[in-house]
XYZ file of C-alpha atoms in Angstrom:
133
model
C 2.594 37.930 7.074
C 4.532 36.463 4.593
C 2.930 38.502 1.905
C 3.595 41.680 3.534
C 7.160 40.643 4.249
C 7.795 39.644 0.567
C 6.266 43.281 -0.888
C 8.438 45.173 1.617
C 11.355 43.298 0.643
C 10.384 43.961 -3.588
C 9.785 47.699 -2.550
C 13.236 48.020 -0.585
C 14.787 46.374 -3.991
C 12.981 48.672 -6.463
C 14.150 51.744 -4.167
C 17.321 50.768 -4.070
C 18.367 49.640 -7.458
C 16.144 53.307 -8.991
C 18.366 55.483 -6.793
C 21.763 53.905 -7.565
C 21.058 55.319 -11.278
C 22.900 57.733 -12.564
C 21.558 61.124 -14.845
C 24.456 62.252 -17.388
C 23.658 65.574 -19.294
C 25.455 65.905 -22.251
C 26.509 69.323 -23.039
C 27.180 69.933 -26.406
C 29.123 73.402 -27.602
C 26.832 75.753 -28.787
C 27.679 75.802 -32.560
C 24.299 77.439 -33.986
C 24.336 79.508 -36.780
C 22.011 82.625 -36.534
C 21.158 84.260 -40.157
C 19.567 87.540 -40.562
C 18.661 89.041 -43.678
C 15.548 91.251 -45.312
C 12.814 89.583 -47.941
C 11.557 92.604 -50.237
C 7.852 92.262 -50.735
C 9.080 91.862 -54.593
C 10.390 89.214 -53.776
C 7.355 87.405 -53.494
C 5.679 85.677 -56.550
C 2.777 83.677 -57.260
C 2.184 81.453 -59.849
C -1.927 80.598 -58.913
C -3.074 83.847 -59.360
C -2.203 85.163 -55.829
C -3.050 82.663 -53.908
C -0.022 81.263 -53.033
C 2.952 83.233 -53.247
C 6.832 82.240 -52.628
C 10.172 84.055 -51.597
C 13.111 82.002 -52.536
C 16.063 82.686 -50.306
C 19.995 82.070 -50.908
C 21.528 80.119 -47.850
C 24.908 79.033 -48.757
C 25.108 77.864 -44.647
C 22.545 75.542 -45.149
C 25.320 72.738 -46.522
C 24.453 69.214 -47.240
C 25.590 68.208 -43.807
C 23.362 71.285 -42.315
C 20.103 70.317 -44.562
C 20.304 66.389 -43.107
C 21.376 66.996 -39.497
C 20.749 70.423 -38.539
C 17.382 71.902 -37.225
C 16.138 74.739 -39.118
C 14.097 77.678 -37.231
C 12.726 80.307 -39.655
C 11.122 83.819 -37.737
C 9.585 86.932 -39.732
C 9.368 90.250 -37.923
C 6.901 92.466 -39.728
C 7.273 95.101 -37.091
C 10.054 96.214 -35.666
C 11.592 93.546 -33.398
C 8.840 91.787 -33.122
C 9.393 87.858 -34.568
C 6.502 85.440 -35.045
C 7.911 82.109 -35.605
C 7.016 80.230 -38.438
C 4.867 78.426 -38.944
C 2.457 81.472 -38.344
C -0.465 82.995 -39.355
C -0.010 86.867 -39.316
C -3.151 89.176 -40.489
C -4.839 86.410 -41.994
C -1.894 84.933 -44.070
C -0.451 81.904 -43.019
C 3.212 81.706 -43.922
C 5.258 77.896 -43.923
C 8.816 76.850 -45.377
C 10.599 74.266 -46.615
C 14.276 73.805 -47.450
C 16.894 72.270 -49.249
C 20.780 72.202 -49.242
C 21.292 75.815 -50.221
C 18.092 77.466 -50.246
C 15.355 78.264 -48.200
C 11.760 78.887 -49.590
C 9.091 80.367 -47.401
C 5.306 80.235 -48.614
C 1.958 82.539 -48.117
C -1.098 81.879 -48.068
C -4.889 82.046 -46.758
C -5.607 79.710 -44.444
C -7.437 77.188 -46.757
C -5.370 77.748 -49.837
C -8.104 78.411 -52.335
C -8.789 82.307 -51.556
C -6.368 85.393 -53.002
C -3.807 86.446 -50.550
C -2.290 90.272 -50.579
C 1.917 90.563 -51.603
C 3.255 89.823 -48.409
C 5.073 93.172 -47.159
C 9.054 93.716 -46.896
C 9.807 91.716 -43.259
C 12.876 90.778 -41.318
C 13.982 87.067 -41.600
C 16.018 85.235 -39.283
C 17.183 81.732 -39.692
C 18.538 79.924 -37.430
C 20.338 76.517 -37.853
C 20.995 73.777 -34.863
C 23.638 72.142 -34.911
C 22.426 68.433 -33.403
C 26.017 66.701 -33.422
């Protein structure tokens, strides 16, 4: 009897002390940054024979502060409004990025790396940066 007595009386305590906690939610302002811009398929090169090419692209927004504490979200749209977030593969080509302060660089390529890719086409590129303050 005891027994039972003493788990009641832990369960009553455990109830008790979990409901009397409180949930804050923290809402920050929204202060994203949404970029939009065009990569011309001459803007890709390769330097491996075509099978990885690069598009290098200017992004004066993406300070010092942005490139350390700021999420980066890259999206191609091939086809009218339609975005495919990247990392993606698209018809075969698999497309990544990385970045920098300043400059974005977005990559294709087959799937494995080691076969020739086709110029990527012009596309649509929107970047967007979140803020994480």
């Amino acid at each position: 009897m005891k027994k039972i007595l003493s788990i009641l009386c832990v369960a009553v305590v455990v109830l008790l002390t979990a409901s009397s906690c409180k949930k804050e939610t923290v809402v920050a302002p929204n202060n994203n940054l949404t970029i939009l811009t065009t990569v011309n398929s001459s803007s890709w090169v390769s330097s491996d024979n075509g099978k990885t090419y690069s598009a290098e692209v200017s992004l004066p927004e993406l300070d010092d502060y942005a490139n350390d504490h700021a999420g980066v979200l890259v999206y191609l749209s091939f086809t009218d409004g339609v975005w495919e977030q990247v990392p993606e593969v698209y018809n075969g080509t698999s497309f990544s990025y990385t970045h920098n302060a300043g400059k974005l660089v977005l990559y294709a390529q087959t799937y494995d790396g080691q076969q020739t890719t086709p110029r990527p086409d012009n596309a649509d590129l929107k970047i967007v940066l979140v803020d994480s303050n």
